[in-house]
Short mmCIF file of C-alpha atoms and ligand atoms in Angstrom, two decimals:
data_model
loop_
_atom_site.label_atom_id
_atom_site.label_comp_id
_atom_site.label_asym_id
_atom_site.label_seq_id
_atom_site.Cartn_x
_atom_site.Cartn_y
_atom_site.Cartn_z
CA UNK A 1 -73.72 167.53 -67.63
CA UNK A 2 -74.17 166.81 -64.07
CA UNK A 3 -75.99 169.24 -62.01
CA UNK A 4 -73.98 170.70 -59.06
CA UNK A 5 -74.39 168.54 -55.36
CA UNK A 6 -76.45 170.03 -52.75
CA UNK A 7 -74.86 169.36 -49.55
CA UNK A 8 -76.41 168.12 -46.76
CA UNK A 9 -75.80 167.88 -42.86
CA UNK A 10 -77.41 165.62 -40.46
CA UNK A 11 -78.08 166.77 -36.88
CA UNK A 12 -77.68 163.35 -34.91
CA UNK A 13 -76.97 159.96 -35.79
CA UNK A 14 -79.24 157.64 -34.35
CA UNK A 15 -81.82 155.14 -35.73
CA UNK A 16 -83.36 157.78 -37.85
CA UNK A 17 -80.11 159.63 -38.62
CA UNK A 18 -78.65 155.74 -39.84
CA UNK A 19 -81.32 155.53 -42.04
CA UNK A 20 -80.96 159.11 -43.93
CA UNK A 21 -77.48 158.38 -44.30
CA UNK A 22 -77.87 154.56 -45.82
CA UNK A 23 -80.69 156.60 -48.66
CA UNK A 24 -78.71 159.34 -49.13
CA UNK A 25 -75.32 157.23 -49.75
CA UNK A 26 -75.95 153.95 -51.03
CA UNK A 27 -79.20 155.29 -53.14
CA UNK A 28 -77.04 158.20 -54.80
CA UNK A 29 -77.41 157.44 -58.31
CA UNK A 30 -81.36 155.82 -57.79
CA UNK A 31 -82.21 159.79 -56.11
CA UNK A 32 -80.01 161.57 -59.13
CA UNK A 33 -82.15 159.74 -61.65
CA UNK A 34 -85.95 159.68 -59.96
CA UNK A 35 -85.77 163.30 -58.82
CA UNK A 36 -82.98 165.42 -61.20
CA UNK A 37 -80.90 165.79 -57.71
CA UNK A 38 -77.09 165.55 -56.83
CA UNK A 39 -77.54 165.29 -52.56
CA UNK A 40 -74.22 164.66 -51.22
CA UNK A 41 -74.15 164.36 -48.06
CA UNK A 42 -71.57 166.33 -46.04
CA UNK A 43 -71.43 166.26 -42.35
CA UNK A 44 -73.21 163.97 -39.68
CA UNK A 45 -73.72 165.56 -35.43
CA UNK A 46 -73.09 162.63 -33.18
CA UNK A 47 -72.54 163.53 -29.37
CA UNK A 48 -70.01 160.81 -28.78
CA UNK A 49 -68.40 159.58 -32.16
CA UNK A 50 -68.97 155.74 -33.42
CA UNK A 51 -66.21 154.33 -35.83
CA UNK A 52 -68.69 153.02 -38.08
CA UNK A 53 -72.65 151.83 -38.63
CA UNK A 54 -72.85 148.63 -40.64
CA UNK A 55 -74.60 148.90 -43.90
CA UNK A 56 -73.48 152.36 -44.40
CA UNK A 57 -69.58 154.23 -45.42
CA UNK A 58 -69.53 157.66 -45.03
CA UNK A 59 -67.18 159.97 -46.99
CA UNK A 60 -64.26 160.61 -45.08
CA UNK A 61 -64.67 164.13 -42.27
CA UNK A 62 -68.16 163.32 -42.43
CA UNK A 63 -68.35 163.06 -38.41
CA UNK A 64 -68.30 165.68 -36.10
CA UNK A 65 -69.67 166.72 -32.67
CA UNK A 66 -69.65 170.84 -33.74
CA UNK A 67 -73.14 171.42 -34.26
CA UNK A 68 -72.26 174.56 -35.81
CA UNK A 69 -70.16 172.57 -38.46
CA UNK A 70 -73.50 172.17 -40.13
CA UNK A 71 -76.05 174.70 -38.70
CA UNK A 72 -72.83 177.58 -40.09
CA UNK A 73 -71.03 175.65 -42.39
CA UNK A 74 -71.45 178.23 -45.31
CA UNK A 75 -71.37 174.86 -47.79
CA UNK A 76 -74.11 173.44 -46.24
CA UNK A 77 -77.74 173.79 -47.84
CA UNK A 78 -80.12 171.72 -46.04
CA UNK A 79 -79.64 171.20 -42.50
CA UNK A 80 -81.87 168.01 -41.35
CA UNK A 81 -82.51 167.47 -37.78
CA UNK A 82 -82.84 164.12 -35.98
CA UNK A 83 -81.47 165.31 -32.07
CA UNK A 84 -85.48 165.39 -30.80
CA UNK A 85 -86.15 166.93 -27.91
CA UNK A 86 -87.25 170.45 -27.29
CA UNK A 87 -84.91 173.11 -26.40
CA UNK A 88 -81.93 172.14 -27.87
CA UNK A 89 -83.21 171.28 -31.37
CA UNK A 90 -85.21 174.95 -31.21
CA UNK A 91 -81.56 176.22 -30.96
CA UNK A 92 -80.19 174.59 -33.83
CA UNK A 93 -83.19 174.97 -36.28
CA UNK A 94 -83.45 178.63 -35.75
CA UNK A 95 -79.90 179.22 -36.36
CA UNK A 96 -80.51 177.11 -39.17
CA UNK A 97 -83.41 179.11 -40.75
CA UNK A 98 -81.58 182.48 -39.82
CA UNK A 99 -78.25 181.25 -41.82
CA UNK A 100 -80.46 180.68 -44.66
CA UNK A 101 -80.69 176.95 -44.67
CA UNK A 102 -83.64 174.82 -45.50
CA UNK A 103 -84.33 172.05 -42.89
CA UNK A 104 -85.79 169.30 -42.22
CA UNK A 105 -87.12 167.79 -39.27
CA UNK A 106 -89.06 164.79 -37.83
CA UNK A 107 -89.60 166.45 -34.58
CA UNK A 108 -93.47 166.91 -33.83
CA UNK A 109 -92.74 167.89 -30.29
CA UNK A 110 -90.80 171.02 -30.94
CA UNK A 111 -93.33 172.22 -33.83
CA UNK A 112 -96.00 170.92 -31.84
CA UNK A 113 -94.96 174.06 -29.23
CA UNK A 114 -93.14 176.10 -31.57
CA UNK A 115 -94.52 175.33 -35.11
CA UNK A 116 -95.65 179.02 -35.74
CA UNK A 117 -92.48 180.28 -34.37
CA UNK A 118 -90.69 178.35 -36.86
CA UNK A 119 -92.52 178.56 -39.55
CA UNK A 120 -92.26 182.40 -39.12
CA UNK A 121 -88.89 182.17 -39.04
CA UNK A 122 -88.68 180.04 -42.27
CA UNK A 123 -90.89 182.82 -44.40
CA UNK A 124 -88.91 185.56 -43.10
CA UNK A 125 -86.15 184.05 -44.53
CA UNK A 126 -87.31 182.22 -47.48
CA UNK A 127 -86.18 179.20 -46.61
CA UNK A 128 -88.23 175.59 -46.44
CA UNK A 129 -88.80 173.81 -43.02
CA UNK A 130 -90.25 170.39 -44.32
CA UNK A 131 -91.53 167.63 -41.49
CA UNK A 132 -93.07 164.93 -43.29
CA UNK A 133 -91.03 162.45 -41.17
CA UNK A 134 -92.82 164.10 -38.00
CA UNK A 135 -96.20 162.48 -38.33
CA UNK A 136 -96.92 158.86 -39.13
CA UNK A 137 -93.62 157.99 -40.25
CA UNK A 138 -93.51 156.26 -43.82
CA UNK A 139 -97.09 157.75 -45.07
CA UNK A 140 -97.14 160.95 -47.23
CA UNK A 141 -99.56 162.34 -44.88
CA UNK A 142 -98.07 165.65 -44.66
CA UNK A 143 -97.54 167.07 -48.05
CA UNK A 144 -100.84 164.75 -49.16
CA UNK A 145 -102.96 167.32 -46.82
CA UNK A 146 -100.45 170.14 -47.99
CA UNK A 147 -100.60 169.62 -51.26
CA UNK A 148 -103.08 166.63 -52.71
CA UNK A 149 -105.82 167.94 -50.69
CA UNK A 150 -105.96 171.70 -50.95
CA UNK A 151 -108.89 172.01 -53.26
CA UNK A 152 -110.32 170.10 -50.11
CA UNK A 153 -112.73 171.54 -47.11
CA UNK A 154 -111.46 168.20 -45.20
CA UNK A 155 -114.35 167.31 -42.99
CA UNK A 156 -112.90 165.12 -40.60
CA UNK A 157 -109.66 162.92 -40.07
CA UNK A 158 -109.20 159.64 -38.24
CA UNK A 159 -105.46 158.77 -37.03
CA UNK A 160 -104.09 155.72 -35.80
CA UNK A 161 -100.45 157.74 -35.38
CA UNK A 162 -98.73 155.49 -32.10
CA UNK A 163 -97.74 152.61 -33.15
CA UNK A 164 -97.14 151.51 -29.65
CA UNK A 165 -100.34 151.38 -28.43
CA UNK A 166 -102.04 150.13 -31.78
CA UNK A 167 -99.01 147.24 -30.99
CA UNK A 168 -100.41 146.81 -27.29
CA UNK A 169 -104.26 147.16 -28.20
CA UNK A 170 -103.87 144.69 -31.28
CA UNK A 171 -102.16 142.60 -28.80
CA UNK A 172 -104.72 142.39 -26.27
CA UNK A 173 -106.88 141.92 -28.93
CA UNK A 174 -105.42 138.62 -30.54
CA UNK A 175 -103.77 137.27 -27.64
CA UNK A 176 -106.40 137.68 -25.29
CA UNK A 177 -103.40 139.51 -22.80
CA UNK A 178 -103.42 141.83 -20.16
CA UNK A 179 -101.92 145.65 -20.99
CA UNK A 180 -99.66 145.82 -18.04
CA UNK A 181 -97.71 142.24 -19.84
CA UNK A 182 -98.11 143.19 -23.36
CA UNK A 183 -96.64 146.68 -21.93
CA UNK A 184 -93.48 144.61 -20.45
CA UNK A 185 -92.76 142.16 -23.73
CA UNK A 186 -93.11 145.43 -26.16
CA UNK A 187 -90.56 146.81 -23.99
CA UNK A 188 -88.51 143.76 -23.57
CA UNK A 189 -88.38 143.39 -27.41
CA UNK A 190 -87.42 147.45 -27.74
CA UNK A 191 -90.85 147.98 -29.60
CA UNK A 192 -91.77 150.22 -26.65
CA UNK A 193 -89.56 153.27 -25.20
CA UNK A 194 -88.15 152.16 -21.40
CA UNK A 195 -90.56 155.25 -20.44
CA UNK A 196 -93.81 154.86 -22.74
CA UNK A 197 -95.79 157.52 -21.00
CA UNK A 198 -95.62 159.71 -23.98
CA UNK A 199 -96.91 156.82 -26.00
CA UNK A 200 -99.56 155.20 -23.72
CA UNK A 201 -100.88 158.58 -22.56
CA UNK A 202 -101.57 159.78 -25.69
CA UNK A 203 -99.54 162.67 -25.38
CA UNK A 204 -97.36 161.59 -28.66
CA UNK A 205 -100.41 160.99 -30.97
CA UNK A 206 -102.30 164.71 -29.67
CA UNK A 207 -98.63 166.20 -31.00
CA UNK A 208 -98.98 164.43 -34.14
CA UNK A 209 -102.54 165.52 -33.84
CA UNK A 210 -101.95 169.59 -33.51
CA UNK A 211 -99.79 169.10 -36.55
CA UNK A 212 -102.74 167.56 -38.57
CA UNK A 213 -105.14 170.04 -37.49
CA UNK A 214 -102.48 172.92 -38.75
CA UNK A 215 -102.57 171.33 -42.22
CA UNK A 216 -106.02 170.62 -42.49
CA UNK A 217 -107.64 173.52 -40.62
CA UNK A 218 -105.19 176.19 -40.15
CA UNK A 219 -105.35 176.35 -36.55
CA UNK A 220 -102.49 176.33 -34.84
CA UNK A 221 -103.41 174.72 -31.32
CA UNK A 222 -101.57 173.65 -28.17
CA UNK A 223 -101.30 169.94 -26.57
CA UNK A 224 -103.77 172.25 -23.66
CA UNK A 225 -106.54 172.27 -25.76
CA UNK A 226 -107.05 168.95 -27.01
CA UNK A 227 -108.55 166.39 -24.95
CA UNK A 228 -106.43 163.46 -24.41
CA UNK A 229 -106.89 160.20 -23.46
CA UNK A 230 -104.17 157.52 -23.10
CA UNK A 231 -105.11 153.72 -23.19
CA UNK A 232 -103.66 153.12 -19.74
CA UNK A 233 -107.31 152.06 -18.43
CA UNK A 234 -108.20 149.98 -21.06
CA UNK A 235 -108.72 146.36 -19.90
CA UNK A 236 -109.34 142.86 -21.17
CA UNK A 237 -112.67 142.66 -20.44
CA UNK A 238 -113.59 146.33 -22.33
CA UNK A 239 -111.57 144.65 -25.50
CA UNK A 240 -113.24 140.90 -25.25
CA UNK A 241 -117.33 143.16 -24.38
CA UNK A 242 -116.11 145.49 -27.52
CA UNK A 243 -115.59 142.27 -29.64
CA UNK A 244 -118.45 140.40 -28.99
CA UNK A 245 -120.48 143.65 -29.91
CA UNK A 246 -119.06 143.80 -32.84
CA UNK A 247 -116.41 146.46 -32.72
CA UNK A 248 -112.18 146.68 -32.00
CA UNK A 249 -110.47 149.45 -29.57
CA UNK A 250 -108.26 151.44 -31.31
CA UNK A 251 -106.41 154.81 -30.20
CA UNK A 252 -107.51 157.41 -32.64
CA UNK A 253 -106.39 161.12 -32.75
CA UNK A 254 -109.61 162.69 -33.94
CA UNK A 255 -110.27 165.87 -35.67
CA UNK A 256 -114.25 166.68 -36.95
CA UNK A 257 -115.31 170.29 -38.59
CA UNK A 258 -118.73 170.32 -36.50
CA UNK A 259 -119.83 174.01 -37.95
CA UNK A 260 -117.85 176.86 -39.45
CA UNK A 261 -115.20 177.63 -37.02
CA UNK A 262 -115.14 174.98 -34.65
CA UNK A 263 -113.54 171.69 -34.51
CA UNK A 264 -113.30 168.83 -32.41
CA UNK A 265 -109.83 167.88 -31.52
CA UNK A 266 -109.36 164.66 -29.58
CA UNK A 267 -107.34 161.81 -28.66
CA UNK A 268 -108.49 158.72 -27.06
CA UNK A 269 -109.26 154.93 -26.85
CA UNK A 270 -112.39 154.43 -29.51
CA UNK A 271 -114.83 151.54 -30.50
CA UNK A 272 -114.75 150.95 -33.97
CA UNK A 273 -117.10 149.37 -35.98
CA UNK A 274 -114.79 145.61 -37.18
CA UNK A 275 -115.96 146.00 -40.35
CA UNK A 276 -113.89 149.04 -40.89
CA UNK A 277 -110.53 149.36 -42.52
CA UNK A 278 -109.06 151.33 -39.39
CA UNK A 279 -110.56 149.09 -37.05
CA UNK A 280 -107.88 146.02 -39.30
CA UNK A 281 -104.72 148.14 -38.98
CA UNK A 282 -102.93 145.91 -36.80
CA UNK A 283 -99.63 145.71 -34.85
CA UNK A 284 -97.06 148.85 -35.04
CA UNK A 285 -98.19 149.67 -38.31
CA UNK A 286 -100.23 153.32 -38.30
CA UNK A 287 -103.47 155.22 -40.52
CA UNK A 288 -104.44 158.02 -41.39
CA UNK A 289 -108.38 158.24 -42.79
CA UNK A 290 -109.16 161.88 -44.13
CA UNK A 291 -112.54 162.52 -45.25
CA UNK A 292 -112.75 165.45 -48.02
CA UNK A 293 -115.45 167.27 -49.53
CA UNK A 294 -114.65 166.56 -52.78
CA UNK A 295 -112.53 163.47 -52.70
CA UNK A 296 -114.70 161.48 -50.22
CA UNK A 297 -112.85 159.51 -47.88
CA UNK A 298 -109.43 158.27 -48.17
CA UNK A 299 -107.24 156.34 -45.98
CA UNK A 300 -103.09 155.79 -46.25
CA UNK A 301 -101.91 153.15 -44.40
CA UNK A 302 -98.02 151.97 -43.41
CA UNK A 303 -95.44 152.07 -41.08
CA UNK A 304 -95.26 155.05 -38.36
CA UNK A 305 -91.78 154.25 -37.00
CA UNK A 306 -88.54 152.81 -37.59
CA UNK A 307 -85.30 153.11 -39.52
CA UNK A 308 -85.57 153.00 -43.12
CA UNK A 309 -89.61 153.87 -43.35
CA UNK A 310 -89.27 157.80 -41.26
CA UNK A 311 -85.94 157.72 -43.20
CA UNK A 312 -88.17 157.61 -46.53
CA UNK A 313 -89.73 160.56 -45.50
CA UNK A 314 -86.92 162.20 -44.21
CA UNK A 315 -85.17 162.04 -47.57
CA UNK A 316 -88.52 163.03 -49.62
CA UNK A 317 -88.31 166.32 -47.75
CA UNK A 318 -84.46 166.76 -48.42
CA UNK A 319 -85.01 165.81 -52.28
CA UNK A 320 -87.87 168.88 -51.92
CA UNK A 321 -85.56 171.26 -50.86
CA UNK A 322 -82.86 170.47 -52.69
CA UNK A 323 -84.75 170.98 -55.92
CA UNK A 324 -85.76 174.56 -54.53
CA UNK A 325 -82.34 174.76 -53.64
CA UNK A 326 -81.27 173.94 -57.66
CA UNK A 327 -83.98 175.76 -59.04
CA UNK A 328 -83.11 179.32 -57.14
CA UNK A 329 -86.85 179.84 -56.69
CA UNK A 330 -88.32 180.40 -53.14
CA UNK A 331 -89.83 177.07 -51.80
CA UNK A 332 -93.56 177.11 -51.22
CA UNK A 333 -93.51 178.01 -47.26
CA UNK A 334 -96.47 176.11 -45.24
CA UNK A 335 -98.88 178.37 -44.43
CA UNK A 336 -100.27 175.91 -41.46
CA UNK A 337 -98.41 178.11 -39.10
CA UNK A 338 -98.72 181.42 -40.63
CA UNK A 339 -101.02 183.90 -38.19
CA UNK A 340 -104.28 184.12 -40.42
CA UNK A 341 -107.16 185.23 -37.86
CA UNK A 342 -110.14 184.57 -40.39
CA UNK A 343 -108.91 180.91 -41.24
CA UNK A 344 -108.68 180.11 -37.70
CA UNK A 345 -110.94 177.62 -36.19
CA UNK A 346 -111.48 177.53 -32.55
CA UNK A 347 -111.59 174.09 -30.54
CA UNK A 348 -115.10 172.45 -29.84
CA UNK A 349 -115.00 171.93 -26.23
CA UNK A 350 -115.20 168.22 -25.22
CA UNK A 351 -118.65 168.89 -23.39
CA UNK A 352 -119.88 169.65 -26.01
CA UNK A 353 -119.03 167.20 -28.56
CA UNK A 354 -121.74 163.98 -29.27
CA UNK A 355 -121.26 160.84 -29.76
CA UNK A 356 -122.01 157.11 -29.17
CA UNK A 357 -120.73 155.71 -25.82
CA UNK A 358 -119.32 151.96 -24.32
CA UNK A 359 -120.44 152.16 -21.05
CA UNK A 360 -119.47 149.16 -18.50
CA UNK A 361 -120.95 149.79 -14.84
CA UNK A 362 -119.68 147.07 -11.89
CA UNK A 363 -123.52 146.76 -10.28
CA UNK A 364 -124.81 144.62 -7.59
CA UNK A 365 -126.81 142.08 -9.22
CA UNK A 366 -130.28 143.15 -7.28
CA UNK A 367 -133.45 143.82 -8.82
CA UNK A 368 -133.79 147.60 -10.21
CA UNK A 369 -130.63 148.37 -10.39
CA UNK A 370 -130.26 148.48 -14.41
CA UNK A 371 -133.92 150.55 -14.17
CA UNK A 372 -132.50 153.25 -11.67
CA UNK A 373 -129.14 153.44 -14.33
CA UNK A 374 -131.69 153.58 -17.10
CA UNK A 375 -134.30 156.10 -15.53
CA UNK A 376 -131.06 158.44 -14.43
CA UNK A 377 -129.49 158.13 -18.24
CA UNK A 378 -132.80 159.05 -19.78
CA UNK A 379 -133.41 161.81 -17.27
CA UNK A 380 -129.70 163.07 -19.10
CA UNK A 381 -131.48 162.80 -22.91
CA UNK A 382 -129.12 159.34 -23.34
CA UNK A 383 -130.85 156.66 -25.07
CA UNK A 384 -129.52 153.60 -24.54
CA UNK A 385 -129.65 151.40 -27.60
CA UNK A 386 -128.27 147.70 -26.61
CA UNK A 387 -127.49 145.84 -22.40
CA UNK A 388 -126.04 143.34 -21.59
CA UNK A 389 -125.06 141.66 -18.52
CA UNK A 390 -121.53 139.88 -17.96
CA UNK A 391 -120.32 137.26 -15.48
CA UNK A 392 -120.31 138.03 -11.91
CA UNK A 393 -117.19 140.43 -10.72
CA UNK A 394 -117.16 139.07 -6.95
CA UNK A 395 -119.99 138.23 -4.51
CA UNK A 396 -123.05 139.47 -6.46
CA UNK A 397 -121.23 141.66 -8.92
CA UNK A 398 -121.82 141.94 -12.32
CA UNK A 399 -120.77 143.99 -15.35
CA UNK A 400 -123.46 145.71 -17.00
CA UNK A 401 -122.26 146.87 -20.49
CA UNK A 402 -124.70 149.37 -22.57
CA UNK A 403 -124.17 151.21 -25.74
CA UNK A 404 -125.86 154.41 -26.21
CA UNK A 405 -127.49 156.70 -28.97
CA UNK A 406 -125.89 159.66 -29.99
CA UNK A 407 -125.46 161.97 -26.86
CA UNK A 408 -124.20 165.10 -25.67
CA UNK A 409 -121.29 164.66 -23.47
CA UNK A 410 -121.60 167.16 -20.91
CA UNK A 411 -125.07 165.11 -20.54
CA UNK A 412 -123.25 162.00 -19.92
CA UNK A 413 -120.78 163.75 -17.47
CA UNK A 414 -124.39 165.02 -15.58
CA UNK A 415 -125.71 160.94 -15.89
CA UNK A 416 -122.37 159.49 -13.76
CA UNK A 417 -122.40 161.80 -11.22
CA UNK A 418 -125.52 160.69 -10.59
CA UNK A 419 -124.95 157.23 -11.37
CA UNK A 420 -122.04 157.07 -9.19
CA UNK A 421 -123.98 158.11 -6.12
CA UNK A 422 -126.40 154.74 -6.06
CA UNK A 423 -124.75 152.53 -3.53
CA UNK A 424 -125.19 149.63 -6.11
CA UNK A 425 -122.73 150.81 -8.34
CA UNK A 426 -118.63 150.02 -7.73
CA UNK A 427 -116.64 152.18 -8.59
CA UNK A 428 -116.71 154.65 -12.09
CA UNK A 429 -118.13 153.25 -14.72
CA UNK A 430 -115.39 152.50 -18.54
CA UNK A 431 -116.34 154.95 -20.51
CA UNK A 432 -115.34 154.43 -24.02
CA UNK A 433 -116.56 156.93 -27.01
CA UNK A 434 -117.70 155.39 -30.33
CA UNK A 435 -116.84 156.74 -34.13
CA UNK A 436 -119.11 154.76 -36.65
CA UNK A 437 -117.81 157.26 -39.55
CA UNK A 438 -115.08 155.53 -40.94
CA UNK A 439 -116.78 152.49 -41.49
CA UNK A 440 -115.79 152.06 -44.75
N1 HSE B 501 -93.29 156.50 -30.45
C1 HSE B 501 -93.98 156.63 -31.70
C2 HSE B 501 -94.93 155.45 -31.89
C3 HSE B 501 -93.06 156.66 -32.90
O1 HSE B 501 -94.98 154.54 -31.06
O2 HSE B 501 -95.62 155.47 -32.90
C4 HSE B 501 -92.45 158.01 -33.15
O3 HSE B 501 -93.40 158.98 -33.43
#
């Protein structure tokens, strides 16, 4: 006999919200017979109303634009939301939640500021709030930490989670380009938003980055205390001096247990070693490496955007509730967000984190200039472990390029200031920090 439908409304119809809707019509029968579920989907949100989407018929009243056709539409049982944005989507999920609806939602920037508030809101009323869509699109990230990892301490985790700037630093990489014209052509070819700043500042990846650290640590942070980096500054000549040392610049959201309670939690431009498996994740495409006590490291790789991959995800998480939904059993609630003072970990402050640095200082090529840098680094406890010189800037400029030992950064912070007062030095020096862990 066929189990009853579990209906399903769709807050927006965009590229996302096209996707869903392809799955969850054409793939009816496929879903019914993988996962035991009848998901019929009911009503579609859309602002302004389109006749149609090709490669997709929906059942006839599907379309609205009354949000509270779905949010209070006593039929409806999982309400999935695909409007982004902040306020607005808050709104409609918490009305959601409160009419007893499970949801589902790609939207790290509203759990990103109101994850616990939400998540609160889902115990309360034992309902599911599911975002596997949110973070690295396609990849199983999400219920992988949630679920496949919780016999895990994870020890660290290694994101490549904007697929626009791994797209513009794989670019500059291959083609040998400039960031400001790989910037334009992304754009021109709608790979990159008309305003990236999100994307290029890093600000999207430290969202996805707070919802990683809630999974794997507990914590529930805010974008404020992360550092964050965007890839704005990065140049040709750091990507062609990072090559011929033998490493690739990648944007990586970074999260490290250094003791007990304390954990880094960073996001910026990062050599790493070729060799590595991250450092070959090329294009749009995204990573995530987690390194577990007990499993050792790991790394899930695919696509981080688009259509029919965040769709994927999208529809795992409805299939999830659904079967809550049939079964009449409370779903598992995430306890990432739940208040737990003794699970808390507090946030390593970037001074005080150590690691390897990329250092490129413009220098006037006179004699004992590279000593007085030298003396003033190992005054700071750096060691410097390789120089080189590059081709001359202007008149009797040059690039000198070092890579240091392990240091402390509030030492290297101490070192520039100095640095930066010899009147042989131009300008600040590019700084670029250097993970050698996930060279695997
Ligand atoms: N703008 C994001 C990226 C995709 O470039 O990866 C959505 O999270």
């Amino acid at each position: 006999m066929d189990k009853p439908c579990i209906n399903v409304g769709i807050l927006g119809w965009g590229t996302v919200g096209t996707g869903v809707s392809k799955i969850l019509v054409n793939q009816h029968a496929l879903i019914a017979k993988n996962s035991g579920t009848q998901l019929c989907l009911k009503k579609i949100v859309k602002q302004t109303l389109p006749a149609s989407r090709p490669g997709v018929t929906l059942p006839s009243d599907c379309l609205t634009t009354n949000p509270a056709e779905v949010v209070d539409n006593p039929s409806i049982d999982i309400v999935v939301e695909l409007i982004g944005g902040v306020s607005g989507a808050r709104a409609l999920i918490s009305r959601a939640l409160q009419n007893g609806k499970h949801v589902v939602t790609a939207n790290k920037a509203l759990l990103a500021e109101h994850g616990a508030e939400l998540f609160q809101l889902a115990s309360q009323h034992q309902v599911s709030l599911n975002f596997e869509a949110s973070t690295a699109g396609g990849i199983p990230i999400i219920k992988t930490l949630q679920e496949s990892f919780a016999g895990n301490q994870i020890r660290s985790l290694y994101g490549i989670v904007n697929g626009t700037c791994n797209y513009i630093l794989s670019e500059m990489h291959e083609r040998e380009v400039d960031f400001a014209d790989v910037l334009k052509a992304a754009q021109d070819k709608g790979y990159a938003e008309a305003d990236p700043t999100l994307d290029v500042g890093g600000i999207d990846a430290a969202q996805k980055l707070i919802l990683l650290i809630a999974l794997a640590y507990r914590s529930n942070l805010s974008l404020e205390e992360l550092y964050v980096e965007g890839i704005t500054n990065i140049t040709q000549k750091e990507i062609q001096y990072a090559s011929e040392l033998g490493y690739v610049i990648k944007l990586i959201a970074i999260a490290k247990l250094t003791d007990r309670n304390r954990v880094e939690a960073r996001v910026h431009p990062t050599l790493l070693p070729e060799r590595s498996l991250l450092a070959n994740v090329g294009g749009a495409f995204n990573a995530v490496c987690v390194i577990g006590d007990a499993v050792g490291p790991t790394l899930f790789y695919g696509q981080g955007a688009g259509e029919m991959p965040t769709a994927s995800a999208v529809v795992a998480d409805i299939i999830d509730a659904a079967k809550s939904v049939q079964q009449g059993v409370s779903p598992p609630i995430s306890q990432a967000w739940i208040a737990d003072s003794e699970a808390e970990v507090s946030v390593c402050p970037i001074d005080e984190i150590e690691t390897r640095y990329y250092l490129r200082f413009v220098v006037a090529d006179r004699p004992g200039v590279l000593a007085k840098i030298g003396t003033i680094l190992g005054n700071c406890d750096i060691s410097i472990a390789s120089v080189i010189q590059k081709d001359p800037h202007g008149i009797d400029t040059v690039s000198l390029v070092m890579l240091t030992h392990t240091a402390r950064e509030k030492n290297m912070k101490t070192a520039l200031a100095q640095i930066y007062t010899l009147e042989e030095v131009e300008g600040n020096a590019h700084l670029i920090r250097i993970e050698e862990e996930v060279a695997f």
